[in-house]
Short mmCIF file of C-alpha atoms in Angstrom, two decimals:
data_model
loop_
_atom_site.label_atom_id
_atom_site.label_comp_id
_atom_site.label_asym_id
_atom_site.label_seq_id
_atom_site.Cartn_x
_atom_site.Cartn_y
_atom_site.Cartn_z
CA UNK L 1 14.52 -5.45 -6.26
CA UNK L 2 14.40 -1.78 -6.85
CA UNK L 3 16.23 0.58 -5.11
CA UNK L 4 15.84 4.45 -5.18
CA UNK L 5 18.94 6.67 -4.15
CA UNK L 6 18.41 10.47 -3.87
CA UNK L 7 16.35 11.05 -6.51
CA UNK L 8 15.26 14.54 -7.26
CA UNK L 9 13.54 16.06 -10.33
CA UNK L 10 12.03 19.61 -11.30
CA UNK L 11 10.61 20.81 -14.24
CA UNK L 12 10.67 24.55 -15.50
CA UNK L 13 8.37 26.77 -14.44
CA UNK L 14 6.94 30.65 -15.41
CA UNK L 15 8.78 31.93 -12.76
CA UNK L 16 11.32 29.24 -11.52
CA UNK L 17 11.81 25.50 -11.28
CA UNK L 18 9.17 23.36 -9.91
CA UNK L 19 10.82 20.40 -7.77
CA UNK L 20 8.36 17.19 -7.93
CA UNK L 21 10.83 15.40 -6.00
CA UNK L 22 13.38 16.35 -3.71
CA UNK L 23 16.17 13.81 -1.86
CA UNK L 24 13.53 10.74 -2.76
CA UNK L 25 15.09 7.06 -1.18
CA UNK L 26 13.18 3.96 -1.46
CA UNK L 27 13.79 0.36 -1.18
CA UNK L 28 11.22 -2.26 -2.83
CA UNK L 29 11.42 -5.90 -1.65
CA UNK L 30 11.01 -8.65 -4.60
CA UNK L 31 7.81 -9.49 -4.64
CA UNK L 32 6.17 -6.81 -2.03
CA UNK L 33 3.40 -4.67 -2.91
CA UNK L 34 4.47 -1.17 -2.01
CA UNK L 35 2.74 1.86 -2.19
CA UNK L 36 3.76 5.51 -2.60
CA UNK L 37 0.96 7.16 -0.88
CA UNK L 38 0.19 11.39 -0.66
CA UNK L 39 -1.88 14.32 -1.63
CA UNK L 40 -2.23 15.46 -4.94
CA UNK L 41 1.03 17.46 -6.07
CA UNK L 42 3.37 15.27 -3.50
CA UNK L 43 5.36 13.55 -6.89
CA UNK L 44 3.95 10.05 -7.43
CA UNK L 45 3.62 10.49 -10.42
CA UNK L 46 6.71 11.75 -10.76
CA UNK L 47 8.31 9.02 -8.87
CA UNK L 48 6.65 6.44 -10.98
CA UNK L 49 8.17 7.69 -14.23
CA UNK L 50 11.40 8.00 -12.80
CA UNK L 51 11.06 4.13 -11.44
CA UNK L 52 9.59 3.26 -15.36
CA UNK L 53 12.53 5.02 -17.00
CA UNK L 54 10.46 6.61 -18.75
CA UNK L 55 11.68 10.10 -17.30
CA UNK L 56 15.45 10.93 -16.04
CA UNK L 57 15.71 12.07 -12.92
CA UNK L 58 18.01 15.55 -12.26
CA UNK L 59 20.19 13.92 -10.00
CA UNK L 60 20.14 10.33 -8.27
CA UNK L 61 19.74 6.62 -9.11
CA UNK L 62 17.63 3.98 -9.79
CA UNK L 63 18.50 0.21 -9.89
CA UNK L 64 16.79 -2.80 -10.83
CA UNK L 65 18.64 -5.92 -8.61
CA UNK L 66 21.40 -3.76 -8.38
CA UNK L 67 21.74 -2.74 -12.20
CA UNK L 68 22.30 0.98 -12.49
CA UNK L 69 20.03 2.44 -14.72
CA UNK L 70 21.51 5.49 -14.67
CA UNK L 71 24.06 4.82 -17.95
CA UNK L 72 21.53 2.24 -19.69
CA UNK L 73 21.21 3.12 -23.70
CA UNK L 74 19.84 1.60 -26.52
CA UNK L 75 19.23 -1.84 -26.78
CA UNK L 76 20.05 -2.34 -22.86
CA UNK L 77 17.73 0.03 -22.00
CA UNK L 78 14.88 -1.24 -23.70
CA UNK L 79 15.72 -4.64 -22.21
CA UNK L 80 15.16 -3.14 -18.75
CA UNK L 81 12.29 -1.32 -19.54
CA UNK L 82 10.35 -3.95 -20.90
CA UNK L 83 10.49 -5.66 -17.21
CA UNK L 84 8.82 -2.93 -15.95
CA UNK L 85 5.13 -2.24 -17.23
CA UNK L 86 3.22 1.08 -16.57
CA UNK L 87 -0.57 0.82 -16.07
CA UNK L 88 -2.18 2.39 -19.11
CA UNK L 89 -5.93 3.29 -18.51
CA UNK L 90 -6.98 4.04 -21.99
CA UNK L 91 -8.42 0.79 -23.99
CA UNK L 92 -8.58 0.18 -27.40
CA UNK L 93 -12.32 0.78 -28.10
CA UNK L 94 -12.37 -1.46 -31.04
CA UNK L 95 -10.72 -4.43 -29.37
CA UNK L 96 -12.54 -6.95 -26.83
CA UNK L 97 -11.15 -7.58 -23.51
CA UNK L 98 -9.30 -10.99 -24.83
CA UNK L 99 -8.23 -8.52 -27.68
CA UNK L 100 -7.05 -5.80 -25.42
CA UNK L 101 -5.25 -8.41 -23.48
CA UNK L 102 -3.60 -9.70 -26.32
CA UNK L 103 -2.22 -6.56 -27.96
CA UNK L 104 1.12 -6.32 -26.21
CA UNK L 105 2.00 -10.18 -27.30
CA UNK L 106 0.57 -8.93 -30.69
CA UNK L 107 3.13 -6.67 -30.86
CA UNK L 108 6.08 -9.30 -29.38
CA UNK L 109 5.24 -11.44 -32.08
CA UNK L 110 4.03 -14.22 -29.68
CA UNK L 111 2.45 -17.53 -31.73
CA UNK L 112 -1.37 -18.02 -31.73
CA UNK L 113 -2.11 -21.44 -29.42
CA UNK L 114 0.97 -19.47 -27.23
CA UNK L 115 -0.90 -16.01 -26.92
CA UNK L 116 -4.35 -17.46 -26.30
CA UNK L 117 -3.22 -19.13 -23.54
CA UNK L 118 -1.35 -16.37 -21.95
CA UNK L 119 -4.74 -14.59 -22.58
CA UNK L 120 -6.93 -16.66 -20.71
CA UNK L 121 -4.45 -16.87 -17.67
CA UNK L 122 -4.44 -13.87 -17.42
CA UNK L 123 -8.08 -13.29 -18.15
CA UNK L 124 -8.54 -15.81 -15.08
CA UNK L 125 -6.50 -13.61 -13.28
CA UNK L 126 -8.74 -11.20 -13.52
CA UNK L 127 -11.58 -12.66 -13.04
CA UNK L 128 -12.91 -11.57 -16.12
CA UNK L 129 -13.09 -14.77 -18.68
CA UNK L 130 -17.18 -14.45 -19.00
CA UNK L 131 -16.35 -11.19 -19.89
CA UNK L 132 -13.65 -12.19 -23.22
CA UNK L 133 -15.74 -10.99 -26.25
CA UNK L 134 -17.38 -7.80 -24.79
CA UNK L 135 -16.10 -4.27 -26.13
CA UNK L 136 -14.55 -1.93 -23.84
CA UNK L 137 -17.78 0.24 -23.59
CA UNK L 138 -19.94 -2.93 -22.40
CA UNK L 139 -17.57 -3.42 -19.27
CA UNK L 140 -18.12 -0.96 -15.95
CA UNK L 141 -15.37 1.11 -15.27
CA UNK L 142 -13.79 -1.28 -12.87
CA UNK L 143 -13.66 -3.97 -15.34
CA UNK L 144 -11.92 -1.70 -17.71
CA UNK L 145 -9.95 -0.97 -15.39
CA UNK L 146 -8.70 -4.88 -14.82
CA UNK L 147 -8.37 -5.36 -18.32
CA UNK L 148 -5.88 -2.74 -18.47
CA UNK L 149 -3.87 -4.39 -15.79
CA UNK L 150 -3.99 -7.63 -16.95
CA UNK L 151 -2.88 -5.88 -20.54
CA UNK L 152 0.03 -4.69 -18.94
CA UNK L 153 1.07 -7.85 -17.07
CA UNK L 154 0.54 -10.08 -20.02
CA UNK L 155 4.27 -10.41 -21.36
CA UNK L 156 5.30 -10.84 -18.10
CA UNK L 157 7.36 -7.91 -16.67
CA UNK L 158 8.73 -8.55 -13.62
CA UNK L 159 7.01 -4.95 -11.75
CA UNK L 160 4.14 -3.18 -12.84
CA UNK L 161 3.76 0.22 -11.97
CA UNK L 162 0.19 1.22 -11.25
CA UNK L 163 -0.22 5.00 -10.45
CA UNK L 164 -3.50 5.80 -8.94
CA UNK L 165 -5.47 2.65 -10.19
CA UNK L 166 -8.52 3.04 -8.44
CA UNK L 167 -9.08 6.65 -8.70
CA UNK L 168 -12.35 7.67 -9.41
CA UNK L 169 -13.69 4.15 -9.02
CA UNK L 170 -16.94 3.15 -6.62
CA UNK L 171 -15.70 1.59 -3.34
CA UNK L 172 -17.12 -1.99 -4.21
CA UNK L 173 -14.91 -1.48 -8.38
CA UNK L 174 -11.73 -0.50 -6.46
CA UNK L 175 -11.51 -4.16 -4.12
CA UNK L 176 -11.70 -5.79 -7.50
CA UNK L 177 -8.92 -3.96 -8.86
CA UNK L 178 -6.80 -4.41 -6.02
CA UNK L 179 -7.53 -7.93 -5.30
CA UNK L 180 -5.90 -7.99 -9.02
CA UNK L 181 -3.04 -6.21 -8.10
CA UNK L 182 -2.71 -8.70 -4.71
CA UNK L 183 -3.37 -11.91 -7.13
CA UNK L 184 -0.12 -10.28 -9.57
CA UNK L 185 2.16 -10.35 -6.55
CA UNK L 186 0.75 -13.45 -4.95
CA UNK L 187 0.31 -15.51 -8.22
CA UNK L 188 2.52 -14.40 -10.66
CA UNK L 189 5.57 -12.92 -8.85
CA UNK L 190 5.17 -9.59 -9.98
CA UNK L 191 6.57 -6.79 -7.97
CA UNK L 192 3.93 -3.94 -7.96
CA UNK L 193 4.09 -0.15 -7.27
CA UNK L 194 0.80 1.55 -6.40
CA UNK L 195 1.17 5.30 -6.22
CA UNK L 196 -2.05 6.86 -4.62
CA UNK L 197 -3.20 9.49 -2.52
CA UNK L 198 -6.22 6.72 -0.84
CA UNK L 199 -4.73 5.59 2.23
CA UNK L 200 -7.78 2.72 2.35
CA UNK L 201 -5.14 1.27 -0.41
CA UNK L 202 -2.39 1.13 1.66
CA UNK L 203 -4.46 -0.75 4.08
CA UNK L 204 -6.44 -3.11 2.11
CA UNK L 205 -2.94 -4.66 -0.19
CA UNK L 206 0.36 -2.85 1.02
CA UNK L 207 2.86 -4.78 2.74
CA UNK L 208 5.33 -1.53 2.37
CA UNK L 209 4.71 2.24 2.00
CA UNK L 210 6.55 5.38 1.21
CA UNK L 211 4.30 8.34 2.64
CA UNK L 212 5.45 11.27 -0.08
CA UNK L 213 4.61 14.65 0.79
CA UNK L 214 5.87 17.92 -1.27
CA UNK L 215 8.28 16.01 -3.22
CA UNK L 216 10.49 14.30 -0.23
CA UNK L 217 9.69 10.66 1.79
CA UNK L 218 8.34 11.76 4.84
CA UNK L 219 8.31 8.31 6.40
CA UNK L 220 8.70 4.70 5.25
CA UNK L 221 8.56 0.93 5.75
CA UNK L 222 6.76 -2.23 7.02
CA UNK L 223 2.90 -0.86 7.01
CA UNK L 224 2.55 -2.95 10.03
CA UNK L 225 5.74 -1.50 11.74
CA UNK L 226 4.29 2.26 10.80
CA UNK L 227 0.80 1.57 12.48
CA UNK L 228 2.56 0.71 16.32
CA UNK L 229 4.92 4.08 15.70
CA UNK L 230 2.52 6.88 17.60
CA UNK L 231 4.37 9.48 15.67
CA UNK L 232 3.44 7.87 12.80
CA UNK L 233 1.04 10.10 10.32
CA UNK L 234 0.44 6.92 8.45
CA UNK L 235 -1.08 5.08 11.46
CA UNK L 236 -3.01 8.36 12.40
CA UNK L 237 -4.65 7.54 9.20
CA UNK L 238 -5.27 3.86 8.97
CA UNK L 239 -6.06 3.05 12.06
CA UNK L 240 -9.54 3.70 14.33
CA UNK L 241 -9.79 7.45 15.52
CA UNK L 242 -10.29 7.50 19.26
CA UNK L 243 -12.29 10.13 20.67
CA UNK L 244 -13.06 9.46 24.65
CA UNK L 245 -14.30 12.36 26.57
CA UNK L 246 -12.47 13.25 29.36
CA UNK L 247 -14.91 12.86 32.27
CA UNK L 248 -15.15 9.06 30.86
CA UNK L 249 -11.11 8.44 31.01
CA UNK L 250 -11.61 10.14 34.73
CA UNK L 251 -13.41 7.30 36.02
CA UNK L 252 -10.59 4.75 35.76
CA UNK L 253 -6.81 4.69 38.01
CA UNK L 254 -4.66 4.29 34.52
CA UNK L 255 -6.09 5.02 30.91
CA UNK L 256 -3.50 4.88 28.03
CA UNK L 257 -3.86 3.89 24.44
CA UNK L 258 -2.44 0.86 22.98
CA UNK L 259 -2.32 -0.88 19.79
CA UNK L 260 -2.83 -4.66 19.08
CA UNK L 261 -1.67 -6.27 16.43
CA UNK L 262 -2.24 -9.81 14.84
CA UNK L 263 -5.17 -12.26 16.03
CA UNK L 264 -3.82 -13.68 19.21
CA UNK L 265 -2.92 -9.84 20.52
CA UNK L 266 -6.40 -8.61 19.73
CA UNK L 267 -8.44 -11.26 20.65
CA UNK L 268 -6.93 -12.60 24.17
CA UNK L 269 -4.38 -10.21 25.15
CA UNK L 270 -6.77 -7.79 27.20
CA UNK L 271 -8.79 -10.47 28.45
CA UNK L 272 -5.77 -12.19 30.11
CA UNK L 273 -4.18 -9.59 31.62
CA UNK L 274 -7.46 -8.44 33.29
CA UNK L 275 -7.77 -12.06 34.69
CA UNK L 276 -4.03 -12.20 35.76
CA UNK L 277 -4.05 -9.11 37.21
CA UNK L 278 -7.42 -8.99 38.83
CA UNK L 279 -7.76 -5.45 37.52
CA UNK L 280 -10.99 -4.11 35.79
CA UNK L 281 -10.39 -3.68 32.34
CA UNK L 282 -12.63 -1.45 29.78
CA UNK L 283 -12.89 -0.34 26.27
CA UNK L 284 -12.83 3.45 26.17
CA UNK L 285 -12.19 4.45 22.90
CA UNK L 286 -11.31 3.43 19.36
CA UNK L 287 -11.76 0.35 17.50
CA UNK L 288 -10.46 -2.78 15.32
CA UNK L 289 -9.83 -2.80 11.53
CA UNK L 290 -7.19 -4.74 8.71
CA UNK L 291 -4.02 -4.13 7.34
CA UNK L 292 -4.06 -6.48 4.61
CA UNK L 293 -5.43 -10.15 6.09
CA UNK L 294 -4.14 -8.73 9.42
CA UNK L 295 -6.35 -7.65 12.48
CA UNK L 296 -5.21 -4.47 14.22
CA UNK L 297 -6.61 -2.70 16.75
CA UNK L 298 -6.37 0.71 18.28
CA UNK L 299 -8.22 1.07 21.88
CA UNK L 300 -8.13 3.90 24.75
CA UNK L 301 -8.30 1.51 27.42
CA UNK L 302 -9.42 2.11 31.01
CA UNK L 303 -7.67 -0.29 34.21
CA UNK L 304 -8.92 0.00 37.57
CA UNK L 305 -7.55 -2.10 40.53
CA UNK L 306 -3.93 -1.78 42.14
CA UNK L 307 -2.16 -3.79 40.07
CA UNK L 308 -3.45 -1.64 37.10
CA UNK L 309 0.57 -0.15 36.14
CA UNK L 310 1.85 -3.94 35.83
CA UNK L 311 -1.18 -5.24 33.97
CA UNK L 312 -0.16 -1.99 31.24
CA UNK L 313 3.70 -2.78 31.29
CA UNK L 314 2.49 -6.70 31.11
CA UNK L 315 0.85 -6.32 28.18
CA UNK L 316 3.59 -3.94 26.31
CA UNK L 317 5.89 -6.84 27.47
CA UNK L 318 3.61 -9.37 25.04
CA UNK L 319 3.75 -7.18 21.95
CA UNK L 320 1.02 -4.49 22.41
CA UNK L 321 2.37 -0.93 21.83
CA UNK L 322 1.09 1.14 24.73
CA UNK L 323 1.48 4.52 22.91
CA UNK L 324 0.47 7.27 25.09
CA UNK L 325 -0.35 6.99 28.81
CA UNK L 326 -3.10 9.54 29.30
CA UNK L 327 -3.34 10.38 33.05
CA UNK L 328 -0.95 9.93 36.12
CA UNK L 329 -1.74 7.64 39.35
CA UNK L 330 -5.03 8.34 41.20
CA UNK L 331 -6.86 5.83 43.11
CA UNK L 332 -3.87 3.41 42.86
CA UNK L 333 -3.34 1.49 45.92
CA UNK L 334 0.57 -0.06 46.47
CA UNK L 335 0.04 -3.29 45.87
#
C-alpha cells in the first residue's frame, strides 16, 4: 500500500543542515495499522509529511500501490493527496461535532440527505452520536480529539495519517481514540499511520512498527515478530521487565527466559512440559501483558529435575522463544 524507499530530508540550520531523516525504508500493508514510534526529535513528524505529500523529501521515494509520487503535479497530485488525510487537531469552535464532521464534504460539494448520512456513520464510528449538537468547548479533550478523526476520515481517504494522536491525553481519553483508529482499519478499510513516541500505542493497536531514532529506522516489522527478537529494543519496551535476584535463579538446575506468545502458549505450554517432563517448574520473574487482542508473556523461569535441558529445548520446539539461558548445568543428573 505504501512503500517508503530511502527517504532522507534536512532542513537549514544556523550553523548547518539539520537531517530529520536519514536512509528512511518502510513498507505499509493495506489495511495494517502501523506505527512510527521514537523520542521526540527522531523525524515522525517528518516522516508523516513526507508520506502526506505535503513535504518533498531531499532524496528518495514514496509510492502509493506502486504509483510514484515522486513526479506527481497538478491535478494528479491532488488526486493522490486527497486519499491520504492528515489528522488535524484544531476544531472549528463555532461548528458542532456533526458540523465539524461535515466540513470536509461541505467543501466536496456532497448533497444534504448524502452528507448527513456520511455524518452519522461516522459519528457512530466514533462513538460520539449523543454528542452531535455540542460545541467543541462542551466535549473533553478526548472527544475533540475523535471528532477530529472522524473529520478527517469522512470523505473517505483510503490512509489517514495520525501523528501523535493521543499526546497529552489522560490514559482512560487515549483507549477511546485508539479504539477509533482500530474501528477505521477494522470497519472502514482505512490504512492508518500513527507516529508517536508512547510505546503503550504500539501495543494496544499496532499490527506493524517502524522504531525511528535520530532520523534513520532502527528496526522494523510484525510487532509480534519484534517482541520474540531478544535484541529487540522494541520488546525491551513492551513487554514485562524481569528483575529476579540472583540468589533466587541459584536455587534451580536451569533458569532461562522465554517468551510466550498467543493463548494456547501462555496458558498450557509450561504446565505441560512440567508434567511431561516430570521436572519442577517455577515462575521467577516477569509477567503477562497484550499486543493488540493478543496475550504475551515474558517469564524468567526456573526447572529443576534431570530432564530440565529437554523440557527447555521442548518447549522452544512448540513456539516459545527461549531468549537467554541464564546459568550453566548444576545439579543436573544424566538422565
Amino acid at each position: 500500500m505504501i512503500t517508503v524507499e530511502n527517504l532522507s530530508k534536512s532542513f537549514p540550520g544556523k550553523t548547518s543542515p539539520v537531517v530529520a531523516l536519514r536512509d528512511v525504508s518502510l513498507d505499509v500493508s493495506p489495511g495494517a495499522l502501523y506505527g512510527v514510534v521514537g523520542p521526540a526529535g527522531a523525524g515522525k513528524s517528518t516522516l508523516a509529511r513526507c508520506v502526506a505529500l505535503k513535504e518533498k523529501p531531499d532524496r528518495g521515494v514514496v509510492r502509493f500501490d506502486g504509483l510514484n509520487t515522486a513526479g506527481l503535479d497538478g491535478k494528479r497530485l491532488r488526486e493522490v493527496r486527497n486519499q491520504v488525510a492528515v489528522l488535524d487537531m484544531a476544531l472549528h469552535a463555532e461548528r458542532t461535532a456533526a458540523g465539524n464532521v461535515a466540513a470536509p464534504l461541505e467543501q466536496l460539494g456532497v448533497d444534504g440527505p448524502r452528507r448527513r448520512a456520511r455524518v452519522g456513520q461516522v459519528l457512530d464510528l466514533l462513538g460520539l452520536t449523543q454528542r452531535a449538537g455540542q460545541l467543541p468547548a462542551e466535549l473533553s479533550k478526548g472527544q475533540q480529539r475523535r471528532i477530529a478523526i472522524g473529520r478527517a476520515l469522512a470523505a473517505g481517504p483510503t490512509v489517514l495519517l495520525a501523528d501523535d494522536p493521543t499526546g497529552d491525553l489522560e490514559p482512560e481519553e487515549s483507549g477511546t481514540v485508539l479504539t477509533v483508529l482500530d474501528r477505521a482499519r477494522a470497519e472502514l478499510g482505512v490504512t492508518v499511520l500513527v507516529t508517536t513516541k508512547d510505546d503503550s500505542v504500539v501495543r494496544r493497536v499496532c499490527d506493524e512498527v517502524a522504531v525511528l531514532d535520530s532520523g534513520r529506522v532502527v528496526e522494523n516489522g510484525s510487532v509480534l515478530d519484534l517482541v520474540t527478537d531478544p535484541t529487540s529494543r522494541l520488546a525491551d519496551a513492551l513487554l514485562p521487565s524481569i528483575d529476579t535476584p540472583p540468589a533466587h535463579a541459584a536455587r534451580y538446575d536451569r533458569a532461562a527466559d522465554v517468551v510466550l506468545v498467543g493463548f494456547a502458549a501462555v496458558g498450557a505450554l509450561l504446565p505441560e512440559a512440567s508434567i511431561r517432563f516430570d521436572i519442577e517448574l517455577a515462575t521467577i520473574g516477569g509477567g503477562l501483558t497484550r499486543i493488540g487482542d493478543t496475550p504475551v508473556a515474558r517469564f524468567r523461569i526456573g526447572a529443576n529435575g534431570s530432564q530440565a535441558d529437554a523440557a527447555l529445548a521442548w518447549i522452544a520446539d512448540r513456539g516459545a522463544h527461549v531468549t537467554q539461558a541464564l546459568d550453566g548445568p548444576r545439579r543436573v543428573a544424566a538422565a
